[in-house]
XYZ file of C-alpha atoms in Angstrom:
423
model
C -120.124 51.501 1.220
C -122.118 53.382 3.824
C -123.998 51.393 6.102
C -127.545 51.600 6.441
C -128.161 49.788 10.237
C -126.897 50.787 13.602
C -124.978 47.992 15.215
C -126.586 48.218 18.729
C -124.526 49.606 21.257
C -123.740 46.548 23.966
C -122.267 44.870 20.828
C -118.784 46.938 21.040
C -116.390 45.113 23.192
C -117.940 42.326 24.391
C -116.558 38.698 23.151
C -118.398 36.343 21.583
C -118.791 32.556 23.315
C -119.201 29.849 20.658
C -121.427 27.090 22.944
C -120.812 23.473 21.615
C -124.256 22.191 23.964
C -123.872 18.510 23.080
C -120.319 18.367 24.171
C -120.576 21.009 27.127
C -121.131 18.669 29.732
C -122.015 15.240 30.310
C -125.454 15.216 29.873
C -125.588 17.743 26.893
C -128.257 19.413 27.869
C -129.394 22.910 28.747
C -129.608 22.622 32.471
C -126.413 21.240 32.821
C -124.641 24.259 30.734
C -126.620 26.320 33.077
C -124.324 25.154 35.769
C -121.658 26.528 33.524
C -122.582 30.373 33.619
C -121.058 31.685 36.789
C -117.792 30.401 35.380
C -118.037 32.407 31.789
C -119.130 35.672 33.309
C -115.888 35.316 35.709
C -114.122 34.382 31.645
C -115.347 38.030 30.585
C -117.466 36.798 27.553
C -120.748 38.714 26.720
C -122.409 37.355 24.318
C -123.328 33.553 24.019
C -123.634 32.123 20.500
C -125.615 28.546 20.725
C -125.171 26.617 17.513
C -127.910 25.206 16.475
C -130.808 24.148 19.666
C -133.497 22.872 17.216
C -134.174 19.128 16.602
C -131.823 16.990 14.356
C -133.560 14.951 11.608
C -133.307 11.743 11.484
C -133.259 10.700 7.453
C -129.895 10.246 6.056
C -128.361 11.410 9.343
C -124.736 11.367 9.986
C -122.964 9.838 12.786
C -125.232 8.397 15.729
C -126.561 12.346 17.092
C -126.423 14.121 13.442
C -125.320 17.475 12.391
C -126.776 20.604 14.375
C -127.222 22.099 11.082
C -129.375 19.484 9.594
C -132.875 21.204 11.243
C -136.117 19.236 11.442
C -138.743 21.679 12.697
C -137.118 25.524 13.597
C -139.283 26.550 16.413
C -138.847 23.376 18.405
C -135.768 22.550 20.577
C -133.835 19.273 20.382
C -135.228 17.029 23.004
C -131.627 15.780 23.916
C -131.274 19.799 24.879
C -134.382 20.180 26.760
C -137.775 22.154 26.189
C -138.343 25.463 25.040
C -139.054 26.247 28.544
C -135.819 25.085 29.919
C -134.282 27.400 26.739
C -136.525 30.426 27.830
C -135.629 30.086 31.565
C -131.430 30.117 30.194
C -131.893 32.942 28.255
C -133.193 34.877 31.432
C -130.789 33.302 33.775
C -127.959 34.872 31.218
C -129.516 38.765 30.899
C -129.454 38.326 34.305
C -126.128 38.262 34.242
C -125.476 41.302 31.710
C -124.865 38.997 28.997
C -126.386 38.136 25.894
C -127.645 35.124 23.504
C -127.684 34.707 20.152
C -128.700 31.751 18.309
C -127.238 29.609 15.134
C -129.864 30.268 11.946
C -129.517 27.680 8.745
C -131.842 29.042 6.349
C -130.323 27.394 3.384
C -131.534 24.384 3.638
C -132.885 21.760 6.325
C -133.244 17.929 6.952
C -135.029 15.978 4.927
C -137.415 15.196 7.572
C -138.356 18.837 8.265
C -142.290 18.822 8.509
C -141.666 21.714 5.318
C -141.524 18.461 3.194
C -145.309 17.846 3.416
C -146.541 21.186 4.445
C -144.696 23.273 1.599
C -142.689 20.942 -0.523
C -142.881 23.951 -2.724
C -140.278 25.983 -0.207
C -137.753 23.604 -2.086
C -135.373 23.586 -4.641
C -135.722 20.028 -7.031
C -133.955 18.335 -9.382
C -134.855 17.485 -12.940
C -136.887 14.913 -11.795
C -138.631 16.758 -9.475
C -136.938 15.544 -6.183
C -135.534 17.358 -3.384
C -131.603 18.539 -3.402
C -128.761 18.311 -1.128
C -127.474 21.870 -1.313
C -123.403 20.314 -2.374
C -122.787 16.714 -2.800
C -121.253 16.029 0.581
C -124.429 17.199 2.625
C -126.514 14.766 2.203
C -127.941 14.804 5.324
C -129.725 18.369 3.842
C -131.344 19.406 1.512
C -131.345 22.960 -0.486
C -134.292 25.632 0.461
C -135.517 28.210 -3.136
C -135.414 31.784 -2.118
C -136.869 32.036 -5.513
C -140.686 31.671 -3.593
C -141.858 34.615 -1.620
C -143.527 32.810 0.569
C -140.870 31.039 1.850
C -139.197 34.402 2.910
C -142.311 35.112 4.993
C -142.115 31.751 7.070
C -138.369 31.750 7.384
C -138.711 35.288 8.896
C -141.899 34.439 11.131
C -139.712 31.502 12.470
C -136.468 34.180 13.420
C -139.095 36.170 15.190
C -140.613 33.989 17.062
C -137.252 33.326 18.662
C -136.868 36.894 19.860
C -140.592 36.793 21.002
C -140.859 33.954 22.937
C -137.043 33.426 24.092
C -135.839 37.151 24.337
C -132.820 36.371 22.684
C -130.465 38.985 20.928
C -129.836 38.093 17.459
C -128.274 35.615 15.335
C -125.194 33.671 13.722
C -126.484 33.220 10.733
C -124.843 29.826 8.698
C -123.629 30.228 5.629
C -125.132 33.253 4.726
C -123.592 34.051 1.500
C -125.647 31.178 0.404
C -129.149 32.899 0.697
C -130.013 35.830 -1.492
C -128.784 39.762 0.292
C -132.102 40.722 -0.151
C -133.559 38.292 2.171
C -131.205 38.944 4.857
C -132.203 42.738 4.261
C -135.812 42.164 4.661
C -135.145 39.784 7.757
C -132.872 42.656 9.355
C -135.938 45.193 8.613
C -138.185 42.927 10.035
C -136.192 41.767 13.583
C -135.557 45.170 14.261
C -139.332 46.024 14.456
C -139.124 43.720 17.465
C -135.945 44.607 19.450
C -132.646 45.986 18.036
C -130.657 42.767 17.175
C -126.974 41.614 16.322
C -126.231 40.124 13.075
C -123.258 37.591 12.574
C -122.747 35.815 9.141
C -120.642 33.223 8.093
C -119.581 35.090 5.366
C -116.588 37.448 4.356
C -119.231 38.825 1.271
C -118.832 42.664 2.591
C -122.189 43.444 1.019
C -124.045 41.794 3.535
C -122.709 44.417 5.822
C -124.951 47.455 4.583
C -128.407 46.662 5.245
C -128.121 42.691 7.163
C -125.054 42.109 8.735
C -122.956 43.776 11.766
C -119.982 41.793 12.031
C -118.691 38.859 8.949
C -116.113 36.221 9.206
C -112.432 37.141 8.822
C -111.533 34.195 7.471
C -108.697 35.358 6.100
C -107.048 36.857 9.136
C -107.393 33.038 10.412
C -105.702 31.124 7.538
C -102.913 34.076 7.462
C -102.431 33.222 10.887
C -102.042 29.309 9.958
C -99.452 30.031 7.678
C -97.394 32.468 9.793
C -97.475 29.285 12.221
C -96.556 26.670 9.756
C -93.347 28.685 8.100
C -95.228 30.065 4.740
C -95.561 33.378 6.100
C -94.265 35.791 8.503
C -94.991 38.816 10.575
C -95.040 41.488 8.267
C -97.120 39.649 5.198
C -99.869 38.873 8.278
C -99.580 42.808 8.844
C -100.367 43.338 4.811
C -103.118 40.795 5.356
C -104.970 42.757 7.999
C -104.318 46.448 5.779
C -106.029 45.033 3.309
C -109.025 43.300 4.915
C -109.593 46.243 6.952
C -109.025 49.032 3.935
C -112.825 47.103 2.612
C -114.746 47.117 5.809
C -117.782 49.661 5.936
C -117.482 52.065 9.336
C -119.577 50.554 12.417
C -119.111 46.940 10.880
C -116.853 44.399 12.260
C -115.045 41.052 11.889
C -115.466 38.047 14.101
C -111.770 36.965 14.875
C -110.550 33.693 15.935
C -108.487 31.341 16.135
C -110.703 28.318 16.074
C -114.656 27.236 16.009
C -116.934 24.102 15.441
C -115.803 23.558 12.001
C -111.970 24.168 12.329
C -112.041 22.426 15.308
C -113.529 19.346 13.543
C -112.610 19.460 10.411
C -109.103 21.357 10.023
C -107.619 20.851 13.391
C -107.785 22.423 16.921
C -105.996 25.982 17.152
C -102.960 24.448 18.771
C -103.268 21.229 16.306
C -102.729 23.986 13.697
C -100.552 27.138 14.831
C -98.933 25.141 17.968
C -96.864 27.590 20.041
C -97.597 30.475 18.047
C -101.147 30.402 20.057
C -100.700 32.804 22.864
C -99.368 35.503 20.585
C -101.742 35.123 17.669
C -105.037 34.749 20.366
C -103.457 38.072 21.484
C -103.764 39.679 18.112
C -107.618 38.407 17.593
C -108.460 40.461 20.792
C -106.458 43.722 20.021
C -107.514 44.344 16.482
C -110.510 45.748 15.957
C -113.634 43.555 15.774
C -115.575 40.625 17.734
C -112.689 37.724 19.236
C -114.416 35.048 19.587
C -113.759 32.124 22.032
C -114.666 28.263 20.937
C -116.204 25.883 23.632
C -113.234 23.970 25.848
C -110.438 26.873 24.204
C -110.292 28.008 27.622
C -109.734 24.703 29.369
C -106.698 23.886 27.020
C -109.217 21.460 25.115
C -106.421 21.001 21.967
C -108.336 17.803 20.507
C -110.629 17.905 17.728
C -114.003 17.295 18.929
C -116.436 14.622 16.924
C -118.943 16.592 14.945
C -121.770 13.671 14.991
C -121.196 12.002 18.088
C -121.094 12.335 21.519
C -117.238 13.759 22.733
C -117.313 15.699 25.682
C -114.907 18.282 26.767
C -112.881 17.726 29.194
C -113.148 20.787 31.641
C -109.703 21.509 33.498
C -107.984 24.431 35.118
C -105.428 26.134 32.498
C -103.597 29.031 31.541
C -105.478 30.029 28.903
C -108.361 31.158 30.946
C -106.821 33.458 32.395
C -105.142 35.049 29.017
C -108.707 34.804 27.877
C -109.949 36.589 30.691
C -107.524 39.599 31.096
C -107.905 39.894 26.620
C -111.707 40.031 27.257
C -111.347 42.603 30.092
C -108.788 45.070 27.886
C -111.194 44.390 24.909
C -114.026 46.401 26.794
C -111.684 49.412 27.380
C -110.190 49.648 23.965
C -110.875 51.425 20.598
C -113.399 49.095 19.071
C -116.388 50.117 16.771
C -115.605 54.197 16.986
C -115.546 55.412 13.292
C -112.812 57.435 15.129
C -110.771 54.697 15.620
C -107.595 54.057 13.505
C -105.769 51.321 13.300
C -101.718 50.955 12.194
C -99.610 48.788 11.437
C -96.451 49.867 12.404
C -93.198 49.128 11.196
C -89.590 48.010 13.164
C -86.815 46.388 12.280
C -87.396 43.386 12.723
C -90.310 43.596 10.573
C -90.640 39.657 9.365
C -90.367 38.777 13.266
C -91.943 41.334 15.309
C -95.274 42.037 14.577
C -96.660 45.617 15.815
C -99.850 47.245 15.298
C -101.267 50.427 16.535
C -104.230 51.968 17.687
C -105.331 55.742 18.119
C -108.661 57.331 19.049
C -108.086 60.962 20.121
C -105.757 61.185 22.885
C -105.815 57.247 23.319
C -103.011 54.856 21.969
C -102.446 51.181 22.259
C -99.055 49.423 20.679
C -99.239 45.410 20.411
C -95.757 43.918 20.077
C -95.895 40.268 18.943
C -92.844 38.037 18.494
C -93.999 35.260 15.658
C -90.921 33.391 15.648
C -89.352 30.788 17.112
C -85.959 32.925 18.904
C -85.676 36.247 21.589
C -85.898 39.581 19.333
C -84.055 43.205 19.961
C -86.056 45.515 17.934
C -86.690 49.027 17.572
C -90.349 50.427 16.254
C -90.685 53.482 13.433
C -93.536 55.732 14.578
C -93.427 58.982 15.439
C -96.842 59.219 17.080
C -96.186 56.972 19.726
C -94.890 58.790 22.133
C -94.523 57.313 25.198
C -94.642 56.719 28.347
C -96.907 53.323 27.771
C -97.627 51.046 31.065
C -97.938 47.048 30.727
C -101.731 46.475 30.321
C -101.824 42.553 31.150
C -98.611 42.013 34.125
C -99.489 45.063 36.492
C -96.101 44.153 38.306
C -94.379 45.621 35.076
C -93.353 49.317 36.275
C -91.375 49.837 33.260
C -92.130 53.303 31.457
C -92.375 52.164 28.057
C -91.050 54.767 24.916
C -90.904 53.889 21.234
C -87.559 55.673 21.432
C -86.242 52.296 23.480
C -85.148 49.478 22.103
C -87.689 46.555 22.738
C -86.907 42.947 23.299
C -89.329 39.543 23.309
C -89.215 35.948 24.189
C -89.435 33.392 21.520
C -93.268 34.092 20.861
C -93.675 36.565 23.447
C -96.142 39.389 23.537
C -96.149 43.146 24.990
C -99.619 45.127 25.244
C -98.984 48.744 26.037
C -101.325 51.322 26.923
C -100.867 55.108 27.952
């Protein structure tokens, strides 16, 4: 497939931010997080992705504060957030600070209170008696928008534009995408772009949303791989078919989001250490140094390892830990490596320790980059098979390292221990 949108340029390697608002901070609101951005920029993230900010309805609502993605009216915010003009005035405060905002977008369906029921109940789909639909039987709190009326598609995109008009922001994480027809999403992209160039993230792995709509899609699978690696199904060198694969499908100039956790895993599966447990440091590792968008879940960075409540007040507890700064030297080497260059190749490489050691590599002219990841549970002597690394490589996270690095040496990790080299 050849891509028929520019991804715009700030997009390569920055890291996304995934902003939980209601459990940010005490008060949950948008002043408070404000209080919050000195301390990300210092984190290295660049671009801020707010789930939803609009009001929650109110009919058939879940838990005491509702779902974010149960919308009531999309060009209002949530008065538990704040106004529009407190949401305008953060949007500033982060350009100011060379970053950038995107928003959550749930255009497949909407609470049953949204002011759509009485204005356009046509906009919806109904059921053989005529009613409004929840989109699946467990959202209930929902129900399902018809792409099958043109008008509709005319609102929806009035309502993403007015976000970009009034609020300057930069694009969108678009929820569930897969779920509303390509051909929407096309027009939308068409249409946004008039305005500003924007950035497009779907929660989606459908790689057809990637030619006209879409910059970057889920990589989902990279994330469950990565669970079963952790919980003995898997091992180093299935994860490293895994990513051949994924990556052998993926248009030039498009990207995957990786991770190891966000609102729904968090919630629903488990948090990231909950699931892969010590295999975290070397698998966040590998989510930065392959190609694509890492992204970073609200409290990761504060060791937050609890599953936060999805309908209810449960705020993170903020706290010095060692994953900020891993976080924070990733995000730094992310901005100076390969990333979205249709030069760039990427390589798994093979040792021999190959079900242990997991090594990938990446080249761009005259620039190469070996990850070394031990994904088990004992030290590991190993030797790599790759005649275009030559060395010498340097240590690109523990400057103290001296060591002149050559493929031609014999390596050796820790028990989940990782090596980033650079020449």
């Amino acid at each position: 497939m050849q891509r028929k949108i520019n991804t715009p340029a700030w997009v390569a390697g920055n890291t996304i931010y995934e902003v939980n608002l209601r459990q940010f901070t005490k008060e949950g609101t948008i002043k408070a997080f404000e209080e919050h951005l000195p301390r990300l920029k210092e984190l290295g993230v660049g671009i801020l992705w707010f789930m939803p900010i609009q009001p929650i309805g109110k009919k058939n609502r879940k838990g005491t504060l509702g779902s974010y993605y149960s919308i009531s009216d999309y060009k209002k915010v949530n008065p538990e957030f704040g106004t529009i003009d407190d949401f305008k005035s953060l949007v500033k405060k982060i350009h100011d600070l060379n970053m950038k905002v995107i928003i959550d977008w749930v255009a497949n369906h909407t609470a049953w209170d949204h002011h759509w029921t009485v204005d356009h109940p046509e906009f919806y789909s109904k059921d053989e008696n005529g009613n409004f639909k929840a989109p699946v039987e467990d959202w209930e709190d929902v129900i399902h928008l018809d792409y099958g009326n043109p008008d509709l598609w005319d609102t929806m995109i009035s309502d993403m534009q007015f976000w970009i008009n009034e609020a300057g922001i930069d694009g969108f994480r678009c929820d569930m995408a897969h779920l509303v027809p390509t051909l929407f999403w096309n027009r939308a992209r068409r249409d946004l772009d008039k305005i500003k160039p924007v950035y497009m993230l779907a929660e989606s792995e459908n790689f057809d949303l990637l030619e006209y709509a879409f910059d970057t899609i889920y990589n989902w699978k990279l994330m469950h791989a990565m669970n079963e690696v952790a919980a003995g199904i898997s091992n180093a060198n299935q994860l490293g078919e895994t990513i051949s694969n994924e990556f052998n499908f993926l248009p030039k100039g498009a990207s995957f989001m990786n991770f190891t956790s966000n609102h729904d895993e968090n919630s629903w599966q488990g948090s990231a250490i909950e699931r892969i447990h010590y295999f975290l440091e070397p698998l966040t590792v590998l989510t930065f140094l392959i190609p694509g968008m890492p992204l970073i879940y609200s409290g990761q960075e504060a060791g937050n390892y609890r599953r936060l409540k999805f309908f209810d007040k449960d705020e993170i507890e903020w706290k010095d830990d060692k994953m900020f700064e891993l976080f924070q030297k990733l995000a730094e080497l992310k901005g100076k490596l390969p990333n979205f260059s249709n030069k760039v190749e990427m390589r798994i490489v093979n040792s021999d320790a190959s079900e242990k050691i997991f090594c990938i590599a990446l080249f761009e002219n005259d620039a190469k980059c070996l990850f070394l990841l031990n994904l088990s549970e004992e030290s590991v002597d190993f030797y790599v098979k790759c005649q275009q690394l030559e060395g010498p490589f340097r240590n690109a996270i523990q400057q103290e390292d001296k060591t002149g690095y050559s493929c031609h040496n014999q390596f050796k990790l820790s028990a989940f221990g990782y090596l980033i080299l650079v020449k």
